[in-house]
Amino acid sequence: MIFPVEYGGAGMGYVEYATAIEELSRIDGSVGLIMAAHTSLCSNHIFIAGSEDQRRKFIPRLARGEFIGAWALTEPDSGSDAGSTRMTAVRKGNSWVLNGTKVFCTNGHYADVLVVIELTDKAAHTHGLSAFVVEKDTSGFRLGKKENKLGLRASDTAELIFEDCVIPEGNLLGKEGNGFIDAMRVLDGGRISIAALGLGMAQGAFECALKYSKQRKQFGKAIAEFQGIQWKLADMAVEIDAGRLLTLRAAAMKDTGKKTTRESSMAKLYTSEVAVRCANEAVQIHGGYGFIKDYPAEKFYRDVKLCTIGEGTSEIQRLVIARGLITE
Ligand SMILES: Cc1cc2nc3c(=O)[nH]c(=O)nc-3n(C[C@H](O)[C@H](O)[C@H](O)COP(=O)(O)OP(=O)(O)OC[C@H]3O[C@@H](n4cnc5c(N)ncnc54)[C@H](O)[C@@H]3O)c2cc1C
């Protein structure tokens, strides 16, 4: 959706993109997450950091959905502290040799193209990280464990193993040493998509709770007639609308080319936590029926938790927001 028509995209912006992810996630967050990792992480990293040749080679096929994309930053010992990446890329003649393991990579088992962030200069710390494009059948690259998750179970989460994996020199994405900086730019957009993912699931949970509260009768009337239930529904509706405004503000700013680090983090932090609260209340409004799999409330309850963790935990979003406030 977010890539120009001349690269095979739909020529739309983040407002439309966030709206689409919200609508998909209202029914199934896994679909929203698959689209988010493919579009605003993998494809967008190639689009914003790649050379014209790399853009022409990958973006049209990614935009048409002929290729599935994945983006690998997280490692077993490097999550929130992404600068501590250990996986290495060493230059050898006209090639790079990759060694190490990435974890929690969304779409990993199904990806045709992966963007992988690696250490190219240990002494330079975060300025020693670089991004590379790896295609799926490259020798020395194999897929590891498929994670067995609490929720979003229709979205693949993969371990990726690189053992003397040789890729051409030209697969370096952007400037050597710019991988961390580019990854942070990518996350400014990515966090809008996770905000939309949380928003969609919050909306879905709210809608199923509202519907159920009008159908379920106790003490001779629909439970929606009890003030205790009405207050829950009102709070959910207000928080969802506030989250939508934060998300659309970040998306609209991004569409006008503004830096959105703080606004993206605010939207992501708030909607993730709203999603968790709304899914919790949706189960509560369903009573015992919220605890069984016959109703969607139970699935929303499990699925929403990813939003406070993926693309930076709630704690990390607070650090990003506070850093912006303090340094301004
Ligand atoms: C389903 C799923 C899909 C994912 N998809 C991808 C993907 O496609 N690509 C990818 O690269 N990664 C992906 N991730 C990884 C995700 O981004 C990380 O899990 C996340 O950034 C947290 O890292 P961690 O799990 O190592 O937790 P840790 O960093 O070990 O954090 C553990 C706890 O400590 C807290 N903490 C850490 N540092 C601080 C601090 N300075 N101050 C306060 N608290 C702190 C955290 O907030 C958290 O509560 C995915 C994860 C999941 C679960």
PDB file of N, CA, C and O and ligand atoms in Angstrom, residues 71-74 79-80 104-106 149 157 306 309-313 315-316 319, ligand 1:
ATOM      1  N   TRP A  71      11.812  -9.391   8.541  1.00  0.00           N
ATOM      2  CA  TRP A  71      12.824  -8.434   9.034  1.00  0.00           C
ATOM      3  C   TRP A  71      13.386  -8.959  10.341  1.00  0.00           C
ATOM      4  O   TRP A  71      12.631  -9.208  11.290  1.00  0.00           O
ATOM      5  N   ALA A  72      14.694  -9.156  10.387  1.00  0.00           N
ATOM      6  CA  ALA A  72      15.293  -9.836  11.539  1.00  0.00           C
ATOM      7  C   ALA A  72      16.311  -8.949  12.240  1.00  0.00           C
ATOM      8  O   ALA A  72      17.407  -8.719  11.723  1.00  0.00           O
ATOM      9  N   LEU A  73      15.923  -8.472  13.416  1.00  0.00           N
ATOM     10  CA  LEU A  73      16.812  -7.685  14.261  1.00  0.00           C
ATOM     11  C   LEU A  73      17.092  -8.459  15.558  1.00  0.00           C
ATOM     12  O   LEU A  73      18.236  -8.587  15.987  1.00  0.00           O
ATOM     13  N   THR A  74      16.047  -9.003  16.173  1.00  0.00           N
ATOM     14  CA  THR A  74      16.156  -9.623  17.501  1.00  0.00           C
ATOM     15  C   THR A  74      17.006 -10.903  17.485  1.00  0.00           C
ATOM     16  O   THR A  74      16.924 -11.707  16.560  1.00  0.00           O
ATOM     17  N   GLY A  79      17.447  -8.064  22.584  1.00  0.00           N
ATOM     18  CA  GLY A  79      16.059  -7.720  22.268  1.00  0.00           C
ATOM     19  C   GLY A  79      15.881  -6.222  22.360  1.00  0.00           C
ATOM     20  O   GLY A  79      16.169  -5.486  21.414  1.00  0.00           O
ATOM     21  N   SER A  80      15.469  -5.736  23.557  1.00  0.00           N
ATOM     22  CA  SER A  80      15.306  -4.291  23.750  1.00  0.00           C
ATOM     23  C   SER A  80      16.607  -3.558  23.465  1.00  0.00           C
ATOM     24  O   SER A  80      16.610  -2.458  22.894  1.00  0.00           O
ATOM     25  N   PHE A 104      12.553 -14.882  16.827  1.00  0.00           N
ATOM     26  CA  PHE A 104      11.266 -14.156  16.821  1.00  0.00           C
ATOM     27  C   PHE A 104      11.014 -13.422  15.508  1.00  0.00           C
ATOM     28  O   PHE A 104      10.449 -12.325  15.512  1.00  0.00           O
ATOM     29  N   CYS A 105      11.430 -13.993  14.394  1.00  0.00           N
ATOM     30  CA  CYS A 105      11.275 -13.298  13.111  1.00  0.00           C
ATOM     31  C   CYS A 105       9.906 -13.618  12.496  1.00  0.00           C
ATOM     32  O   CYS A 105       9.660 -14.756  12.073  1.00  0.00           O
ATOM     33  N   THR A 106       9.034 -12.610  12.467  1.00  0.00           N
ATOM     34  CA  THR A 106       7.688 -12.788  11.896  1.00  0.00           C
ATOM     35  C   THR A 106       7.807 -13.080  10.390  1.00  0.00           C
ATOM     36  O   THR A 106       8.583 -12.428   9.693  1.00  0.00           O
ATOM     37  N   LYS A 149       3.208 -20.228  20.172  1.00  0.00           N
ATOM     38  CA  LYS A 149       2.903 -18.979  20.865  1.00  0.00           C
ATOM     39  C   LYS A 149       1.584 -18.972  21.649  1.00  0.00           C
ATOM     40  O   LYS A 149       0.665 -19.727  21.353  1.00  0.00           O
ATOM     41  N   THR A 157       6.401 -17.267  13.560  1.00  0.00           N
ATOM     42  CA  THR A 157       7.503 -16.638  14.305  1.00  0.00           C
ATOM     43  C   THR A 157       8.682 -17.606  14.274  1.00  0.00           C
ATOM     44  O   THR A 157       8.592 -18.710  14.808  1.00  0.00           O
ATOM     45  N   LEU A 306       0.787  -9.433  22.402  1.00  0.00           N
ATOM     46  CA  LEU A 306       1.984  -9.179  21.565  1.00  0.00           C
ATOM     47  C   LEU A 306       2.237  -7.681  21.372  1.00  0.00           C
ATOM     48  O   LEU A 306       3.382  -7.229  21.281  1.00  0.00           O
ATOM     49  N   ILE A 309       4.702  -5.886  23.405  1.00  0.00           N
ATOM     50  CA  ILE A 309       6.050  -6.480  23.368  1.00  0.00           C
ATOM     51  C   ILE A 309       6.759  -6.246  22.022  1.00  0.00           C
ATOM     52  O   ILE A 309       7.896  -5.777  21.983  1.00  0.00           O
ATOM     53  N   GLY A 310       6.091  -6.579  20.922  1.00  0.00           N
ATOM     54  CA  GLY A 310       6.734  -6.518  19.589  1.00  0.00           C
ATOM     55  C   GLY A 310       7.054  -5.091  19.149  1.00  0.00           C
ATOM     56  O   GLY A 310       6.356  -4.153  19.523  1.00  0.00           O
ATOM     57  N   GLU A 311       8.133  -4.954  18.392  1.00  0.00           N
ATOM     58  CA  GLU A 311       8.632  -3.651  17.891  1.00  0.00           C
ATOM     59  C   GLU A 311       8.917  -2.683  19.045  1.00  0.00           C
ATOM     60  O   GLU A 311       8.706  -1.484  18.936  1.00  0.00           O
ATOM     61  N   GLY A 312       9.383  -3.245  20.150  1.00  0.00           N
ATOM     62  CA  GLY A 312       9.729  -2.430  21.321  1.00  0.00           C
ATOM     63  C   GLY A 312       8.644  -2.548  22.364  1.00  0.00           C
ATOM     64  O   GLY A 312       7.476  -2.250  22.084  1.00  0.00           O
ATOM     65  N   THR A 313       9.025  -2.986  23.568  1.00  0.00           N
ATOM     66  CA  THR A 313       8.049  -3.177  24.650  1.00  0.00           C
ATOM     67  C   THR A 313       7.482  -1.823  25.109  1.00  0.00           C
ATOM     68  O   THR A 313       8.019  -0.758  24.764  1.00  0.00           O
ATOM     69  N   GLU A 315       7.776  -0.592  27.980  1.00  0.00           N
ATOM     70  CA  GLU A 315       8.823   0.097  28.760  1.00  0.00           C
ATOM     71  C   GLU A 315       9.751   0.868  27.806  1.00  0.00           C
ATOM     72  O   GLU A 315      10.133   2.011  28.099  1.00  0.00           O
ATOM     73  N   ILE A 316      10.102   0.239  26.701  1.00  0.00           N
ATOM     74  CA  ILE A 316      11.005   0.901  25.742  1.00  0.00           C
ATOM     75  C   ILE A 316      10.302   2.099  25.076  1.00  0.00           C
ATOM     76  O   ILE A 316      10.908   3.145  24.852  1.00  0.00           O
ATOM     77  N   LEU A 319      10.625   4.923  27.336  1.00  0.00           N
ATOM     78  CA  LEU A 319      11.982   5.492  27.303  1.00  0.00           C
ATOM     79  C   LEU A 319      12.157   6.396  26.082  1.00  0.00           C
ATOM     80  O   LEU A 319      12.728   7.488  26.175  1.00  0.00           O
TER      81      LEU A 319
HETATM   82  C1  LIG B   1       5.258 -12.753  18.170  1.00  0.00           C
HETATM   83  C2  LIG B   1       6.512 -11.938  18.064  1.00  0.00           C
HETATM   84  C3  LIG B   1       6.894 -11.448  16.831  1.00  0.00           C
HETATM   85  C4  LIG B   1       8.097 -10.732  16.704  1.00  0.00           C
HETATM   86  N1  LIG B   1       8.514 -10.348  15.457  1.00  0.00           N
HETATM   87  C5  LIG B   1       9.761  -9.816  15.320  1.00  0.00           C
HETATM   88  C6  LIG B   1      10.299  -9.574  14.010  1.00  0.00           C
HETATM   89  O1  LIG B   1       9.635  -9.777  12.988  1.00  0.00           O
HETATM   90  N2  LIG B   1      11.576  -9.114  13.916  1.00  0.00           N
HETATM   91  C7  LIG B   1      12.340  -8.872  15.028  1.00  0.00           C
HETATM   92  O2  LIG B   1      13.503  -8.452  14.863  1.00  0.00           O
HETATM   93  N3  LIG B   1      11.843  -9.079  16.273  1.00  0.00           N
HETATM   94  C8  LIG B   1      10.585  -9.549  16.450  1.00  0.00           C
HETATM   95  N4  LIG B   1      10.088  -9.801  17.716  1.00  0.00           N
HETATM   96  C9  LIG B   1      10.929  -9.527  18.870  1.00  0.00           C
HETATM   97  C10 LIG B   1      10.476  -8.359  19.726  1.00  0.00           C
HETATM   98  O3  LIG B   1      10.692  -7.142  19.069  1.00  0.00           O
HETATM   99  C11 LIG B   1      11.210  -8.481  21.065  1.00  0.00           C
HETATM  100  O4  LIG B   1      10.679  -9.611  21.738  1.00  0.00           O
HETATM  101  C12 LIG B   1      11.089  -7.238  21.908  1.00  0.00           C
HETATM  102  O5  LIG B   1      11.776  -6.155  21.334  1.00  0.00           O
HETATM  103  C13 LIG B   1      11.602  -7.452  23.345  1.00  0.00           C
HETATM  104  O6  LIG B   1      12.863  -8.053  23.361  1.00  0.00           O
HETATM  105  P1  LIG B   1      13.105  -9.350  24.292  1.00  0.00           P
HETATM  106  O7  LIG B   1      12.029 -10.310  23.991  1.00  0.00           O
HETATM  107  O8  LIG B   1      14.503  -9.780  24.120  1.00  0.00           O
HETATM  108  O9  LIG B   1      12.868  -8.825  25.764  1.00  0.00           O
HETATM  109  P2  LIG B   1      13.978  -8.107  26.716  1.00  0.00           P
HETATM  110  O10 LIG B   1      14.646  -7.002  25.980  1.00  0.00           O
HETATM  111  O11 LIG B   1      14.835  -9.164  27.321  1.00  0.00           O
HETATM  112  O12 LIG B   1      13.041  -7.468  27.835  1.00  0.00           O
HETATM  113  C14 LIG B   1      12.574  -8.206  28.973  1.00  0.00           C
HETATM  114  C15 LIG B   1      11.818  -7.213  29.866  1.00  0.00           C
HETATM  115  O13 LIG B   1      12.740  -6.213  30.347  1.00  0.00           O
HETATM  116  C16 LIG B   1      12.257  -4.919  30.021  1.00  0.00           C
HETATM  117  N5  LIG B   1      13.370  -4.013  29.739  1.00  0.00           N
HETATM  118  C17 LIG B   1      14.428  -4.214  28.919  1.00  0.00           C
HETATM  119  N6  LIG B   1      15.218  -3.137  28.895  1.00  0.00           N
HETATM  120  C18 LIG B   1      14.647  -2.209  29.722  1.00  0.00           C
HETATM  121  C19 LIG B   1      14.978  -0.888  30.129  1.00  0.00           C
HETATM  122  N7  LIG B   1      16.058  -0.259  29.659  1.00  0.00           N
HETATM  123  N8  LIG B   1      14.152  -0.254  30.994  1.00  0.00           N
HETATM  124  C20 LIG B   1      13.041  -0.867  31.472  1.00  0.00           C
HETATM  125  N9  LIG B   1      12.675  -2.121  31.135  1.00  0.00           N
HETATM  126  C21 LIG B   1      13.459  -2.776  30.255  1.00  0.00           C
HETATM  127  C22 LIG B   1      11.372  -5.128  28.774  1.00  0.00           C
HETATM  128  O14 LIG B   1      10.474  -4.058  28.604  1.00  0.00           O
HETATM  129  C23 LIG B   1      10.720  -6.452  29.128  1.00  0.00           C
HETATM  130  O15 LIG B   1       9.635  -6.214  29.996  1.00  0.00           O
HETATM  131  C24 LIG B   1       8.876 -10.471  17.857  1.00  0.00           C
HETATM  132  C25 LIG B   1       8.450 -10.924  19.110  1.00  0.00           C
HETATM  133  C26 LIG B   1       7.300 -11.661  19.224  1.00  0.00           C
HETATM  134  C27 LIG B   1       6.894 -12.167  20.573  1.00  0.00           C
END
